[in-house]
Amino acid sequence: KAVSGGRYLQAGVFRSKAEVDKLKARIALLGMKPTVQSVTNAKGETLQKVLVGPFSSVTDMDDAKIILTGNGVNTIPVK
């Protein structure tokens, strides 16, 4: 899925579908909806980004980041 507009938190980037599925499940259990975006790196490898969002405000994104971090899911903001 292509990501367009809005604010997102990137929760991870993986080669392994099993790792993607495991992280998606952890995020879903926290009441959030993860999105997966396929990307190709400089070596031509396909990776899967796990994103949470979009958030309509920085406050909403910060609140989600606090919940995710508190549950062991480290994130970085992305657009």
PDB file of C-alpha atoms in Angstrom:
ATOM      1  CA  LYS A   1       0.000   0.000   0.000  1.00  0.00           C
ATOM      2  CA  ALA A   2       1.261   3.439  -0.805  1.00  0.00           C
ATOM      3  CA  VAL A   3       1.240   5.917   2.038  1.00  0.00           C
ATOM      4  CA  SER A   4       0.098   9.397   1.149  1.00  0.00           C
ATOM      5  CA  GLY A   5      -0.370  12.430   3.360  1.00  0.00           C
ATOM      6  CA  GLY A   6      -0.682  12.511   7.100  1.00  0.00           C
ATOM      7  CA  ARG A   7       1.715  11.742   9.897  1.00  0.00           C
ATOM      8  CA  TYR A   8       2.886   8.210  10.587  1.00  0.00           C
ATOM      9  CA  LEU A   9       5.068   6.398  13.078  1.00  0.00           C
ATOM     10  CA  GLN A  10       7.440   3.810  11.633  1.00  0.00           C
ATOM     11  CA  ALA A  11       7.599   0.852  13.992  1.00  0.00           C
ATOM     12  CA  GLY A  12      10.024  -1.311  12.029  1.00  0.00           C
ATOM     13  CA  VAL A  13      11.484  -2.409   8.708  1.00  0.00           C
ATOM     14  CA  PHE A  14      11.840  -6.121   7.971  1.00  0.00           C
ATOM     15  CA  ARG A  15      12.720  -8.626   5.265  1.00  0.00           C
ATOM     16  CA  SER A  16      10.800 -11.377   7.051  1.00  0.00           C
ATOM     17  CA  LYS A  17       7.009 -11.597   6.734  1.00  0.00           C
ATOM     18  CA  ALA A  18       6.944 -13.430  10.082  1.00  0.00           C
ATOM     19  CA  GLU A  19       8.553 -10.433  11.803  1.00  0.00           C
ATOM     20  CA  VAL A  20       6.117  -8.061  10.080  1.00  0.00           C
ATOM     21  CA  ASP A  21       3.147 -10.168  11.194  1.00  0.00           C
ATOM     22  CA  LYS A  22       4.426 -10.389  14.767  1.00  0.00           C
ATOM     23  CA  LEU A  23       4.824  -6.608  15.055  1.00  0.00           C
ATOM     24  CA  LYS A  24       1.464  -5.955  13.371  1.00  0.00           C
ATOM     25  CA  ALA A  25      -0.199  -8.215  15.957  1.00  0.00           C
ATOM     26  CA  ARG A  26       1.501  -6.425  18.872  1.00  0.00           C
ATOM     27  CA  ILE A  27       0.345  -3.042  17.539  1.00  0.00           C
ATOM     28  CA  ALA A  28      -3.200  -4.289  16.884  1.00  0.00           C
ATOM     29  CA  LEU A  29      -3.439  -5.568  20.473  1.00  0.00           C
ATOM     30  CA  LEU A  30      -2.786  -1.963  21.574  1.00  0.00           C
ATOM     31  CA  GLY A  31      -5.864  -0.848  19.605  1.00  0.00           C
ATOM     32  CA  MET A  32      -3.996   0.692  16.681  1.00  0.00           C
ATOM     33  CA  LYS A  33      -4.118  -0.149  12.986  1.00  0.00           C
ATOM     34  CA  PRO A  34      -0.727  -0.909  11.439  1.00  0.00           C
ATOM     35  CA  THR A  35      -0.070  -0.473   7.725  1.00  0.00           C
ATOM     36  CA  VAL A  36       2.638  -2.260   5.750  1.00  0.00           C
ATOM     37  CA  GLN A  37       4.481  -0.498   2.931  1.00  0.00           C
ATOM     38  CA  SER A  38       6.898  -2.279   0.577  1.00  0.00           C
ATOM     39  CA  VAL A  39      10.108  -0.405  -0.188  1.00  0.00           C
ATOM     40  CA  THR A  40      13.253  -1.246  -2.130  1.00  0.00           C
ATOM     41  CA  ASN A  41      16.620  -0.405  -0.603  1.00  0.00           C
ATOM     42  CA  ALA A  42      19.808   0.646  -2.400  1.00  0.00           C
ATOM     43  CA  LYS A  43      20.807  -3.032  -2.851  1.00  0.00           C
ATOM     44  CA  GLY A  44      17.547  -3.776  -4.647  1.00  0.00           C
ATOM     45  CA  GLU A  45      16.117  -5.778  -1.735  1.00  0.00           C
ATOM     46  CA  THR A  46      12.414  -5.506  -0.952  1.00  0.00           C
ATOM     47  CA  LEU A  47      11.709  -4.595   2.656  1.00  0.00           C
ATOM     48  CA  GLN A  48       8.445  -4.152   4.526  1.00  0.00           C
ATOM     49  CA  LYS A  49       7.903  -1.026   6.637  1.00  0.00           C
ATOM     50  CA  VAL A  50       5.420  -1.312   9.482  1.00  0.00           C
ATOM     51  CA  LEU A  51       3.679   2.040   9.976  1.00  0.00           C
ATOM     52  CA  VAL A  52       1.051   3.290  12.407  1.00  0.00           C
ATOM     53  CA  GLY A  53      -1.239   6.148  11.400  1.00  0.00           C
ATOM     54  CA  PRO A  54      -2.107   8.407   9.785  1.00  0.00           C
ATOM     55  CA  PHE A  55      -2.489  10.839  12.643  1.00  0.00           C
ATOM     56  CA  SER A  56      -4.380  14.087  12.131  1.00  0.00           C
ATOM     57  CA  SER A  57      -2.272  15.976  14.664  1.00  0.00           C
ATOM     58  CA  VAL A  58       1.147  15.903  16.269  1.00  0.00           C
ATOM     59  CA  THR A  59      -0.590  15.453  19.642  1.00  0.00           C
ATOM     60  CA  ASP A  60      -2.346  12.280  18.465  1.00  0.00           C
ATOM     61  CA  MET A  61       0.936  10.965  17.069  1.00  0.00           C
ATOM     62  CA  ASP A  62       2.778  11.754  20.316  1.00  0.00           C
ATOM     63  CA  ASP A  63       0.092   9.991  22.363  1.00  0.00           C
ATOM     64  CA  ALA A  64       0.395   6.881  20.184  1.00  0.00           C
ATOM     65  CA  LYS A  65       4.203   6.999  20.428  1.00  0.00           C
ATOM     66  CA  ILE A  66       3.968   7.039  24.249  1.00  0.00           C
ATOM     67  CA  ILE A  67       1.644   4.005  24.241  1.00  0.00           C
ATOM     68  CA  LEU A  68       3.802   2.100  21.741  1.00  0.00           C
ATOM     69  CA  THR A  69       7.081   2.900  23.513  1.00  0.00           C
ATOM     70  CA  GLY A  70       5.558   1.948  26.859  1.00  0.00           C
ATOM     71  CA  ASN A  71       4.765  -1.449  25.352  1.00  0.00           C
ATOM     72  CA  GLY A  72       8.219  -2.049  23.893  1.00  0.00           C
ATOM     73  CA  VAL A  73       7.566  -0.820  20.342  1.00  0.00           C
ATOM     74  CA  ASN A  74      10.107   1.840  19.404  1.00  0.00           C
ATOM     75  CA  THR A  75       9.014   4.197  16.644  1.00  0.00           C
ATOM     76  CA  ILE A  76      10.229   7.133  14.583  1.00  0.00           C
ATOM     77  CA  PRO A  77       8.007   9.772  12.971  1.00  0.00           C
ATOM     78  CA  VAL A  78       7.779   9.682   9.170  1.00  0.00           C
ATOM     79  CA  LYS A  79       5.703  11.480   6.536  1.00  0.00           C
TER      80      LYS A  79
END
